[in-house]
CSV table of C-alpha atoms and ligand atoms in Angstrom, one decimal:
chain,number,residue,atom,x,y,z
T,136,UNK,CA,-85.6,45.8,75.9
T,137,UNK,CA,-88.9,47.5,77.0
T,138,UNK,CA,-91.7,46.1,75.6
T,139,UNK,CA,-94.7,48.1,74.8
T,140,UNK,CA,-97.9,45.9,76.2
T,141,UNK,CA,-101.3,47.0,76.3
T,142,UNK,CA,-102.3,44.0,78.4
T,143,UNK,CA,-99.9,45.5,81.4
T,144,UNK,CA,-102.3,48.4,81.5
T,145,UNK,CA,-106.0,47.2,83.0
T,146,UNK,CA,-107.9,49.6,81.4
T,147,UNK,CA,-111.0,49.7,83.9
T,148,UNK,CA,-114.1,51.3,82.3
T,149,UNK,CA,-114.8,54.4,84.4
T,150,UNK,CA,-118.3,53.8,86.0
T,151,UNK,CA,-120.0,57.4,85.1
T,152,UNK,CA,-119.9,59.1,88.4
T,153,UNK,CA,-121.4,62.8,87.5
T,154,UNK,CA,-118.7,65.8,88.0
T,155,UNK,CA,-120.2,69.1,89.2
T,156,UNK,CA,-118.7,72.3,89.5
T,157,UNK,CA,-118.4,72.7,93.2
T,158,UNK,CA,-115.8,70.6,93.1
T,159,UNK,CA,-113.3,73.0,92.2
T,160,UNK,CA,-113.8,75.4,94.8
T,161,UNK,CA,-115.6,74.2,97.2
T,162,UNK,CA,-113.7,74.2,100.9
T,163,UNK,CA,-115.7,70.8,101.9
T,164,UNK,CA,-114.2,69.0,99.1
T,165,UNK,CA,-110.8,70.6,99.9
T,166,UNK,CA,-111.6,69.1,103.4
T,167,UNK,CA,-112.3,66.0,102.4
T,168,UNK,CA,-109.3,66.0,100.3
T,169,UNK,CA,-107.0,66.5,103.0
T,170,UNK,CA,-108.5,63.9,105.4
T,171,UNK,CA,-108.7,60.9,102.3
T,172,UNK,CA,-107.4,61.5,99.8
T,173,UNK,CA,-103.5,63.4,100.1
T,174,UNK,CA,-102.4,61.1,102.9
T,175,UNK,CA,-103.1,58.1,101.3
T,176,UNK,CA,-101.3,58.3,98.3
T,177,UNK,CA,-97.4,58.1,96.8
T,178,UNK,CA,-96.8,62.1,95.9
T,179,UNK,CA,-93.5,63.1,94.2
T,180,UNK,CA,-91.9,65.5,96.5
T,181,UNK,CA,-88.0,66.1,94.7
T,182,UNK,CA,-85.0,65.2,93.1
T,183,UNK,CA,-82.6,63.1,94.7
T,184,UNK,CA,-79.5,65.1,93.1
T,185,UNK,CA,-80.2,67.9,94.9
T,186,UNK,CA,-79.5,66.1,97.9
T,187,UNK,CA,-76.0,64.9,97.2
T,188,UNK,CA,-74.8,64.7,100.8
T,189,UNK,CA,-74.8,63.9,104.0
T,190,UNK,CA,-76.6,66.9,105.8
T,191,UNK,CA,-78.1,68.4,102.3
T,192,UNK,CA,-81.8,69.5,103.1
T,193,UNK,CA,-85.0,70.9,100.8
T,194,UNK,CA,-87.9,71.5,102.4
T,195,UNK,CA,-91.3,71.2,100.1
T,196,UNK,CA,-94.3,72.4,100.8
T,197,UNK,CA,-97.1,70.4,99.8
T,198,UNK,CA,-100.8,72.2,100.7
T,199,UNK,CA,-100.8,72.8,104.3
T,200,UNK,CA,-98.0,70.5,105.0
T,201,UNK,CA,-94.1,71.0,104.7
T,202,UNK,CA,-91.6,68.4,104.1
T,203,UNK,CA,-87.9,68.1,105.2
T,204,UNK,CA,-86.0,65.3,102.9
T,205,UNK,CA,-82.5,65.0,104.2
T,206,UNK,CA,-79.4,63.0,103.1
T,207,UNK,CA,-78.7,60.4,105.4
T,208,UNK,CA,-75.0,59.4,106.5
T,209,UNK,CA,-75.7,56.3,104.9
T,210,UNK,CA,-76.9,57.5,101.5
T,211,UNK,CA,-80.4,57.0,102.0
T,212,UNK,CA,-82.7,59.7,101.8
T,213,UNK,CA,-84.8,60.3,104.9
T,214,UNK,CA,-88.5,62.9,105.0
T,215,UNK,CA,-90.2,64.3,108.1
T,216,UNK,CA,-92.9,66.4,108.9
T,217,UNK,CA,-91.2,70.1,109.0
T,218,UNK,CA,-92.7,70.6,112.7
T,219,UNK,CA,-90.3,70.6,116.0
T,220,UNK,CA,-92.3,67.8,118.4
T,221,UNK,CA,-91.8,70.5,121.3
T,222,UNK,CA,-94.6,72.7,120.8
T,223,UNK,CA,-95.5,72.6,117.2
T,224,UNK,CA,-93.1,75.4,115.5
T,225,UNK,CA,-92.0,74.9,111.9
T,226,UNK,CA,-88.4,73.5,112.1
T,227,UNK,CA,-86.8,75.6,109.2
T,228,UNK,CA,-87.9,78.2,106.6
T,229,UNK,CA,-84.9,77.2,104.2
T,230,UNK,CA,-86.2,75.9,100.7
T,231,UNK,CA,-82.5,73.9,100.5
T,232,UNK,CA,-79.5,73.8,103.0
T,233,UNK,CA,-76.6,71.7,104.5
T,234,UNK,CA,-76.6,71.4,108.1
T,235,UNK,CA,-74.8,69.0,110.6
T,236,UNK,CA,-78.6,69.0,113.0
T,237,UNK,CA,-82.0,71.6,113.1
T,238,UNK,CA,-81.8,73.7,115.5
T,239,UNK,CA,-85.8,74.7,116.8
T,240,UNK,CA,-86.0,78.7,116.6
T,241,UNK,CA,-88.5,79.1,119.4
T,242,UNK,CA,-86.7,76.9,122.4
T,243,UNK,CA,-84.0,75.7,120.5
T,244,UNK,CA,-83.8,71.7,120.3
T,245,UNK,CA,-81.6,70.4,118.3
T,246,UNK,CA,-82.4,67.8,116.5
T,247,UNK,CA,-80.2,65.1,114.5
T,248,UNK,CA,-80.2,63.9,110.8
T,249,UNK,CA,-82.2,60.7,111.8
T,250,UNK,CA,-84.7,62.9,113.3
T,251,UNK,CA,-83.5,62.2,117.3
T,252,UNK,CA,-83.8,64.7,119.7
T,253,UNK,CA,-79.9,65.6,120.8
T,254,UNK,CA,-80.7,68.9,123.1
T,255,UNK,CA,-83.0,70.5,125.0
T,256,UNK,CA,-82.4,73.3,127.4
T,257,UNK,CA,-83.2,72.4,131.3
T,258,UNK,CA,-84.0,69.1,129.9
T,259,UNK,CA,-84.5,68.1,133.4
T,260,UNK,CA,-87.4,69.9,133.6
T,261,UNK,CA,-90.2,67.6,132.4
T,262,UNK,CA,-92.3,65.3,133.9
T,263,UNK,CA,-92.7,63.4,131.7
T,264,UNK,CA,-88.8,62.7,131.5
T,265,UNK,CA,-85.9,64.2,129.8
T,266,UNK,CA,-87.6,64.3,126.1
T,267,UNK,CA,-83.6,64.1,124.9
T,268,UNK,CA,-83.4,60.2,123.7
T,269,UNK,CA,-87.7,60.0,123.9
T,270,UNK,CA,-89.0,62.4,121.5
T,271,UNK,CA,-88.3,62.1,117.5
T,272,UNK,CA,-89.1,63.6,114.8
T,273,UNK,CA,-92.4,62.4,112.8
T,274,UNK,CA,-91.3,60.8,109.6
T,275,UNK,CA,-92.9,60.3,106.5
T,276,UNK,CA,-92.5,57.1,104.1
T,277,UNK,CA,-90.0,57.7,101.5
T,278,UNK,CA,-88.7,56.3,98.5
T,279,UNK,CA,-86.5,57.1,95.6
T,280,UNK,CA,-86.8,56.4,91.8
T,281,UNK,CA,-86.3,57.6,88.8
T,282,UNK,CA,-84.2,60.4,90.7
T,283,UNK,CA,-87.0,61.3,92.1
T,284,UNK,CA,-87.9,61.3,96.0
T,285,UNK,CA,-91.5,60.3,96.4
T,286,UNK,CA,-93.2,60.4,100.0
T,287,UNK,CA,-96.6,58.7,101.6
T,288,UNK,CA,-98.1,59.9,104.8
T,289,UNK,CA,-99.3,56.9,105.0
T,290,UNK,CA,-97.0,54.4,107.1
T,291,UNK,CA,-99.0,51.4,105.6
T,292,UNK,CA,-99.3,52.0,102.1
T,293,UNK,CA,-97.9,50.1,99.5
T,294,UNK,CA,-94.2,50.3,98.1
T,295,UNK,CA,-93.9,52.5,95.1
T,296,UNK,CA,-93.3,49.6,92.8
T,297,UNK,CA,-96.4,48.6,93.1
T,298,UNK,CA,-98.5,51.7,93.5
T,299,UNK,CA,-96.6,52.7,89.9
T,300,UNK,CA,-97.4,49.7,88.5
T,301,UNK,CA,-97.1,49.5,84.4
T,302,UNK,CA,-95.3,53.4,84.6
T,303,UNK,CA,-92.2,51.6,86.7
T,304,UNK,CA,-90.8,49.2,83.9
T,305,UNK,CA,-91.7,52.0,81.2
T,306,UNK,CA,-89.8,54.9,83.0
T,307,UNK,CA,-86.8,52.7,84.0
T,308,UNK,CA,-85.9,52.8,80.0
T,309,UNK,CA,-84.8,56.0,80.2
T,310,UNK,CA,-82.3,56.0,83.2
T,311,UNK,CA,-84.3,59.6,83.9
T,312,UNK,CA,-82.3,59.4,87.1
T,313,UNK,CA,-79.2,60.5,85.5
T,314,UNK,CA,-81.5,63.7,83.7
T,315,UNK,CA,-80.9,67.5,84.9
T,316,UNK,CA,-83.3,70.4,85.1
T,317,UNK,CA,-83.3,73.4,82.5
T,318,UNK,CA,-86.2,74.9,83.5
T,319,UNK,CA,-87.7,74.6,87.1
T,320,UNK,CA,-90.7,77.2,87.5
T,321,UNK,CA,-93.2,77.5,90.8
T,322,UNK,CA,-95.9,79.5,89.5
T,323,UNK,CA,-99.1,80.2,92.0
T,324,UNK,CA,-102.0,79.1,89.6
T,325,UNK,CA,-105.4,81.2,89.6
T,326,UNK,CA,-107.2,77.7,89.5
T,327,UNK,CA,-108.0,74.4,91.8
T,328,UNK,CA,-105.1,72.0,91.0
T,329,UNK,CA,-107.5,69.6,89.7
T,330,UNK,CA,-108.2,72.2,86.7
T,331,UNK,CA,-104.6,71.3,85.4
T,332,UNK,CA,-104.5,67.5,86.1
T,333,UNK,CA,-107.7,67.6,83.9
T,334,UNK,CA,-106.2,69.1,81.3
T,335,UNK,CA,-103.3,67.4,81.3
T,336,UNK,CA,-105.3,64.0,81.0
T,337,UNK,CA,-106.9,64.8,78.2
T,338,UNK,CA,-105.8,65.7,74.4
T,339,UNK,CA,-109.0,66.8,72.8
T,340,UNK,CA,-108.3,70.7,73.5
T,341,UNK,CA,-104.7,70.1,71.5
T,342,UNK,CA,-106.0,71.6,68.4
T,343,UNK,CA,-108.2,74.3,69.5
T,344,UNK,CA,-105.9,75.6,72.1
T,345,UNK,CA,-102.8,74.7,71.0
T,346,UNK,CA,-102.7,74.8,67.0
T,347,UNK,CA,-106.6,76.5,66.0
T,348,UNK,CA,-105.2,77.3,62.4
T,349,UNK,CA,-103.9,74.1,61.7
T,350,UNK,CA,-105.8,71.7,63.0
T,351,UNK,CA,-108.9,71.5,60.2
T,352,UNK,CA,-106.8,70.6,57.6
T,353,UNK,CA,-104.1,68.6,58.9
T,354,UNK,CA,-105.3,67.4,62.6
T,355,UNK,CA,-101.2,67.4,62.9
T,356,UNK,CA,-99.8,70.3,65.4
T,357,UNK,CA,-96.6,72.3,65.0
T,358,UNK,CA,-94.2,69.5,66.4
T,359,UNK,CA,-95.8,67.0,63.6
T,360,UNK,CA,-98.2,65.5,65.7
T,361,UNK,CA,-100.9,63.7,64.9
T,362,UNK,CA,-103.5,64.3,67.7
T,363,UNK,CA,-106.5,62.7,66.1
T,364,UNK,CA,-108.1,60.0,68.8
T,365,UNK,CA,-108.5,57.5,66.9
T,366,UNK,CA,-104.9,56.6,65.7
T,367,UNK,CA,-104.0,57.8,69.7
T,368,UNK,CA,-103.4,55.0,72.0
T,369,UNK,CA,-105.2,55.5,75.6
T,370,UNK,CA,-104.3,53.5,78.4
T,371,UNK,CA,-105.4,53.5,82.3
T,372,UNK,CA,-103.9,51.7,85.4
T,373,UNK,CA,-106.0,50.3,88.2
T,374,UNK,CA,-103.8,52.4,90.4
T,375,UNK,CA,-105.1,55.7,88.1
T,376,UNK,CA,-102.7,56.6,86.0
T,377,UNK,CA,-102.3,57.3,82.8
T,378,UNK,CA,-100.8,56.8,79.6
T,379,UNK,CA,-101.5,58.3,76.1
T,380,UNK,CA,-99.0,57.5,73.4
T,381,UNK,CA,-99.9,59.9,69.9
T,382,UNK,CA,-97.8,59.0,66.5
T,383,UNK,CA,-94.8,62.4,66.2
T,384,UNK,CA,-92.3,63.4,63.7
T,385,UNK,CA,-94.7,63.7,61.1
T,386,UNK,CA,-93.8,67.2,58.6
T,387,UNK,CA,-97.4,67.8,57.7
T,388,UNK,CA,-97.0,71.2,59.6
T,389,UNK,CA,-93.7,72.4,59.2
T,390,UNK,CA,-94.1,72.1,55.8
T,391,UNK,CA,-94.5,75.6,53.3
T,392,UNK,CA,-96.7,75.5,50.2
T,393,UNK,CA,-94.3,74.1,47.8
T,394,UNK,CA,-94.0,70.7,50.2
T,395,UNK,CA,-90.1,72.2,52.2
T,396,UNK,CA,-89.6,71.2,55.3
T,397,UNK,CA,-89.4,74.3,57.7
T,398,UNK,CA,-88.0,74.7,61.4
T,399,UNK,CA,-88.3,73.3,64.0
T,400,UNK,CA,-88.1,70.0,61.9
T,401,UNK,CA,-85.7,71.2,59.7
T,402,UNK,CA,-82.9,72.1,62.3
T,403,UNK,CA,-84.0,68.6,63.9
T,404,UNK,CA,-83.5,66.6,61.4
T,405,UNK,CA,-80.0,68.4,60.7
T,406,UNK,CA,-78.9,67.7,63.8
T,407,UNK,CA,-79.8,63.4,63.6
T,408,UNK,CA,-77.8,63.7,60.1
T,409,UNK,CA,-80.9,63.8,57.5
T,410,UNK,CA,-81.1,65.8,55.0
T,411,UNK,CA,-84.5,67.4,54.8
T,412,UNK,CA,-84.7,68.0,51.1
T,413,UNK,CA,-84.9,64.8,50.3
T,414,UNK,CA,-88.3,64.4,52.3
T,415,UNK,CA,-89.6,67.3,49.9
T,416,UNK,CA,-93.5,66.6,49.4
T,417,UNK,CA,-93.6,63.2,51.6
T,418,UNK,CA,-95.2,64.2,55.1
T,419,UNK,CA,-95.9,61.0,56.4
T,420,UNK,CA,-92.2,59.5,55.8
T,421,UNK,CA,-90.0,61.8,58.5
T,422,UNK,CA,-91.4,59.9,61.9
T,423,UNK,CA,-89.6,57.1,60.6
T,424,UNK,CA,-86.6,58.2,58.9
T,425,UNK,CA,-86.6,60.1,62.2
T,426,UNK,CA,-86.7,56.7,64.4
T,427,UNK,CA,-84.2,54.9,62.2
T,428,UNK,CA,-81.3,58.1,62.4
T,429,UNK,CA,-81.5,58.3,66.3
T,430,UNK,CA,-81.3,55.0,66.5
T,431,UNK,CA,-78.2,54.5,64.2
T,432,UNK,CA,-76.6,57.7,65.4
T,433,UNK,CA,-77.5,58.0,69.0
T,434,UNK,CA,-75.2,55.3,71.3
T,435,UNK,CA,-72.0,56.7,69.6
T,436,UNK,CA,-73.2,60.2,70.5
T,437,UNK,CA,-73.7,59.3,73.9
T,438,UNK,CA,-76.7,58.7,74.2
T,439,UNK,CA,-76.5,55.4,76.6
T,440,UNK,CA,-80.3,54.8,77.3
T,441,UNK,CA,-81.2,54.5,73.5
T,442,UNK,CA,-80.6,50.8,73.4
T,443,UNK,CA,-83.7,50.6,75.6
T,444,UNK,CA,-86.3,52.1,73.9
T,445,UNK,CA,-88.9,51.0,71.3
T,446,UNK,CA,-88.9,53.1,67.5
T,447,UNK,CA,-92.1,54.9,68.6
T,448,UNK,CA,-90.0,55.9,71.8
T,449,UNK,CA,-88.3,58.3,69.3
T,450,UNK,CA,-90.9,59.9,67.3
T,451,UNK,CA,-93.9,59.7,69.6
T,452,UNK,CA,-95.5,61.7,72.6
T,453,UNK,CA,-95.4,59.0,75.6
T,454,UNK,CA,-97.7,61.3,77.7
T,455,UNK,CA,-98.4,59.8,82.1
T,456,UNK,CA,-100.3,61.2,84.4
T,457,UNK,CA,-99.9,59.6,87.8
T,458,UNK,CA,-102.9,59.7,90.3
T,459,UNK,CA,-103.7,62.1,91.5
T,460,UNK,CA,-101.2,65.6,90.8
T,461,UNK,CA,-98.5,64.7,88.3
T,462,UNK,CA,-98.4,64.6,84.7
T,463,UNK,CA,-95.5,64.3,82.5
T,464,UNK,CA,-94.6,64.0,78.5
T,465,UNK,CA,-91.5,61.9,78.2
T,466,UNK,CA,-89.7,62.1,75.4
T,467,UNK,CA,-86.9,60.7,73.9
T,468,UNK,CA,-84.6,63.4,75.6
T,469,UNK,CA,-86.8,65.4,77.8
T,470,UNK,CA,-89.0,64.9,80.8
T,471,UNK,CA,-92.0,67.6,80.8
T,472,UNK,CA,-92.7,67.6,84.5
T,473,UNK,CA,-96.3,69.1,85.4
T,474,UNK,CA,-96.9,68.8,88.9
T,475,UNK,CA,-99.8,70.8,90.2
T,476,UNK,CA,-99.8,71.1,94.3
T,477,UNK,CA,-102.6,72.3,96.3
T,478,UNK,CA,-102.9,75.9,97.6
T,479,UNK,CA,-102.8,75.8,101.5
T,480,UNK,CA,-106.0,77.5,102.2
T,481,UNK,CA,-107.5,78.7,98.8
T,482,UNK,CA,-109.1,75.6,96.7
T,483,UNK,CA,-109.4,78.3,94.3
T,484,UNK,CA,-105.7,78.6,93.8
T,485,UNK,CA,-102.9,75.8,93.0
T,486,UNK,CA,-99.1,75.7,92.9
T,487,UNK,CA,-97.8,74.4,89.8
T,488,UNK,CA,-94.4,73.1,89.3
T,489,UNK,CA,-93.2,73.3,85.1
T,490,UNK,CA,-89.7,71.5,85.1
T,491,UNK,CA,-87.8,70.2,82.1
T,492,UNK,CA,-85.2,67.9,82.7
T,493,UNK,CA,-82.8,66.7,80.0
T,494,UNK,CA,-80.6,63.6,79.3
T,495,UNK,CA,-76.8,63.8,79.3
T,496,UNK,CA,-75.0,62.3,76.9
T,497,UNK,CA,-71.7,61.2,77.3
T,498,UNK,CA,-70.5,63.2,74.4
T,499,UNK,CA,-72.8,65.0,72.6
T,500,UNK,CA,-73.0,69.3,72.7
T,501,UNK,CA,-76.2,69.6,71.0
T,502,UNK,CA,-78.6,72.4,72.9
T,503,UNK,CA,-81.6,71.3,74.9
T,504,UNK,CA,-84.9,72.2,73.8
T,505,UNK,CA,-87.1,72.8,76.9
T,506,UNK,CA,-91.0,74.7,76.1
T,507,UNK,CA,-88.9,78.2,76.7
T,508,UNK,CA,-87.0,77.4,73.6
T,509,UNK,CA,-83.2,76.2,72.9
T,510,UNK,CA,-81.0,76.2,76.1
T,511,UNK,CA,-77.5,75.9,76.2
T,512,UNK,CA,-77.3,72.6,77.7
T,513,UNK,CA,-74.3,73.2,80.4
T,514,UNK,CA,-76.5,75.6,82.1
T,515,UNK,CA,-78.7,73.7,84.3
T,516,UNK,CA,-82.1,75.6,85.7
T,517,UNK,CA,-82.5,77.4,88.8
T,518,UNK,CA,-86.2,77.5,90.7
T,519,UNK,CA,-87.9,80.4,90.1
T,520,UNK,CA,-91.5,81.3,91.9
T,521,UNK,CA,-93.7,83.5,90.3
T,522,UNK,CA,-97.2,84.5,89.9
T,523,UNK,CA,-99.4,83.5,87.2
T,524,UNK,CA,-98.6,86.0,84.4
T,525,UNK,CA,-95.6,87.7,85.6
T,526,UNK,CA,-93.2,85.1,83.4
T,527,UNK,CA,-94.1,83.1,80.4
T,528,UNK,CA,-93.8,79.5,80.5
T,529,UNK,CA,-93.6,78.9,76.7
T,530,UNK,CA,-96.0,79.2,74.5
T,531,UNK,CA,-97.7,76.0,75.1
T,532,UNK,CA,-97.9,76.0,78.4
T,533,UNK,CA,-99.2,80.0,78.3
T,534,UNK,CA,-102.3,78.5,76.3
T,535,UNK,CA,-103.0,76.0,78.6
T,536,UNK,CA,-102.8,78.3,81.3
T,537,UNK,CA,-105.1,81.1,80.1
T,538,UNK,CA,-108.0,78.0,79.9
T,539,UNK,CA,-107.0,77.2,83.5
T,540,UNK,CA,-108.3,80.6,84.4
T,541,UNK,CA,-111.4,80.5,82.3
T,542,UNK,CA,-112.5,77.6,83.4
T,543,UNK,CA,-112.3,78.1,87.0
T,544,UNK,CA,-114.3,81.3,86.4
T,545,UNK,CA,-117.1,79.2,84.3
T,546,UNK,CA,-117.0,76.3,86.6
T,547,UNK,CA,-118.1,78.0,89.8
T,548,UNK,CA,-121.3,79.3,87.3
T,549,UNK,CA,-124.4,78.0,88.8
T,550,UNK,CA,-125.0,78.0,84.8
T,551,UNK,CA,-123.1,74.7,84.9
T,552,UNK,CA,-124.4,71.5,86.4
T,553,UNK,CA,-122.0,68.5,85.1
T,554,UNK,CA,-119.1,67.6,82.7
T,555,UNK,CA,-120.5,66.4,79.7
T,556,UNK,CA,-117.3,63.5,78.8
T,557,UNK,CA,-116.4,62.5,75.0
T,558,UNK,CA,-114.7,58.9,75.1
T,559,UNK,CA,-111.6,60.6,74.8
T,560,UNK,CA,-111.9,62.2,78.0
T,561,UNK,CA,-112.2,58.9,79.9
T,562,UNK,CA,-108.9,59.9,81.9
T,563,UNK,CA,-110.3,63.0,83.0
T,564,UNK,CA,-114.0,60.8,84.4
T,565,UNK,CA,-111.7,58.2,86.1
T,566,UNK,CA,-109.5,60.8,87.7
T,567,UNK,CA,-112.5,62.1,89.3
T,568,UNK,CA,-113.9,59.1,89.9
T,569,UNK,CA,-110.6,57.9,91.8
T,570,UNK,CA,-110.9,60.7,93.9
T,571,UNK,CA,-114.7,60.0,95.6
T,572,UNK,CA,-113.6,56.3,95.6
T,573,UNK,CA,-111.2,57.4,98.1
T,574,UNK,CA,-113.7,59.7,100.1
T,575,UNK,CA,-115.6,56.7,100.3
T,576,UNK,CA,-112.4,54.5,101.3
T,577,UNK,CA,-112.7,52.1,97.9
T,578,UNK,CA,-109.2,51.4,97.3
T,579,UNK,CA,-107.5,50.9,93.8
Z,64,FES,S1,-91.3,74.5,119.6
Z,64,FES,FE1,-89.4,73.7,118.9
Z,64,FES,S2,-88.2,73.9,120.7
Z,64,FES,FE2,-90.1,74.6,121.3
Z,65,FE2,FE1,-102.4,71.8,76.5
């Protein structure tokens, strides 16, 4: 059984370092961040199911970099640098494939699985010796968990274990490995990608972005939330993540005048085998009612990785952010992956990556609820890239991202001089903080 310990979490006072503007869009800064900070750090790159064979390929591209993560013949799961070690070229332009070796468009070396270099035309021909059995592709530290393929550029840094610290043991609950997409979106982000991560370490904005009208009386958001700090439970890593674990299933919003439950609790608690009537006037009595049915109901649905998890597990937002560019909200059933990439050349722009994956139950039919609404949950999601604003991305997730846009605008103002934290916000002052410690080569 996971057990839910504060004292795993170090909770390091962030030391006050001022955050200015520049920041965000500066091409320095976007400098620096390519020379300390992205090649020193464990970045999660893709999903191991997507590679299910020997030969399956995805390339990623991460800022100025691209990635080739390729089934090996012995299951593992090997990364390199996209780049042919001939003269530089990009290897492939494929986002996914299956291929036996790469073949180099410009002068055509071929190059194996492993990364080995099988063929080069007049390979005779260099002075340096026949690069055929020499020359190898550069590869990048990789590791799998959760499903996930993480890389580090950096051949010395520490496993992933141990760079994940506390988020390891409170992930492996979920068996997330076995969890498919139902919505995968790429959407080219009018913002720096530190705009998002900010937002996604904080929750003070939830009730005056998310839920304006109902957050004075109730401080309790359309999923039943309550978001008030003080019953919230922060926590931060010495690594630099994360966590942030707000009390759900409460009815306070859902409810009409006369104290009735209304969607989407209603359906919900159809579906775990309550009967909502009953809970007619009594607001604060759902969350548990909630834990206790999925609990008693869910293993003979199906629902194997139940067993593991705590009661809050199945009521409450268990919110991570990972230093420095992922965030998720796990809950009981879904994983709300928010990964936010760097643009290539623009710090002014970002790639952000809005996923949902969903468990499978052995036996259960019951749809998937993903931020786009109810999907039927044999369809699994395809990528789609867009621009900002050409698709939504739920409702949610819209909100956030018309503040992404504002506040790049305001926060290259020379109106602003510094952030201006609440206590709450402590996340977003250590992300920053995490950052210029590794500018100045202080290590977590
Ligand atoms: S650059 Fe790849 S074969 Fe020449
Ligand atoms: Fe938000």
């Amino acid at each position: 059984m996971n057990v839910v310990n504060k004292k795993s979490w170090d909770n390091p006072v962030p030391k006050g370092i001022e955050v200015d503007g520049s920041r965000y869009s500066s091409r320095d800064f976007m400098e620096k961040e390519w020379e300390f900070l992205w090649p020193k750090v464990w970045l999660l790159l893709g999903r191991e199911d997507e590679l299910m064979n020997p030969g399956d390929y995805q390339t990623e591209e991460f800022g100025r970099e691209s990635f080739i993560m390729i089934r090996q013949k012995d299951g593992s799961v090997k990364t390199f640098y996209n780049v042919c070690a001939h003269r530089g070229a990009r290897l492939t332009n494929n986002p996914w494939g299956k291929t036996e070796a790469f073949k180099c468009p410009y002068h055509g070396w071929v190059w194996s699985l492993e990364g080995d270099l099988k063929e080069a035309q007049d390979h005779e021909d260099f002075p340096e010796g026949d690069p055929c059995g020499k020359l190898k592709l550069k590869e990048v530290k990789c590791e799998t968990f959760a499903g996930f393929v993480w890389i580090n550029m950096d051949e010395n840094a520490i496993s992933l274990k141990e760079w994940l610290g506390p988020v390891w043991e409170d992930w492996q609950a979920y068996e997330i490995d076995k969890w498919k997409p139902y919505l995968m979106q790429t959407v080219t982000m009018p913002c720096n990608w530190k705009i998002i991560l900010d937002n996604f370490n904080e929750s003070y904005h939830l009730n005056t972005v998310h839920a304006p009208e109902k957050s004075v009386t109730t401080k309790r958001i359309a999923s039943g939330m309550d978001t008030s700090y003080k019953t919230t439970q922060f926590d931060l890593s010495k690594q630099g993540h994360n966590r942030m674990i707000m009390k759900g299933g409460y009815a306070f919003a859902t409810m009409n005048e006369d104290g009735e439950i209304r969607d989407p609790l209603y359906s919900v608690m159809k579906e775990w085998g309550i009967n909502p009537d009953v809970y007619k006037g009594k607001p604060e009595e759902t969350r548990e009612a909630l834990q206790k049915a999925k609990r008693a109901v869910g293993p003979e649905r199906g629902y194997t990785h139940y067993k593991n998890l705590r009661d809050e597990q199945f009521t409450d937002t268990q919110h991570y952010t990972l230093f420095p560019n992922f965030a998720v909200s796990v809950w009981t059933d879904g994983f709300h992956f928010l990964r936010a990439r760097p643009h290539p050349t623009d710090p002014e722009k970002s790639l952000f990556d809005h996923f949902w994956y969903a468990s499978q139950p052995d036996k259960e039919t019951a749809p998937v609820r993903t931020t786009k609404g109810i999907v039927d949950r044999n369809e699994f999601a395809e990528r789609q890239f867009f621009n900002y604003g050409e698709e939504s991305m739920g409702q949610t997730i819209d909100q956030d991202g018309v503040i992404f846009a504002l506040q790049q605008q305001g926060l290259r103002s020379r109106g602003f001089d510094r952030a201006y934290y609440a206590n709450q916000e402590s996340r977003v002052h250590r992300f920053h903080e995490l950052i210029e410690d590794y500018f100045n080569g202080v290590k977590p």
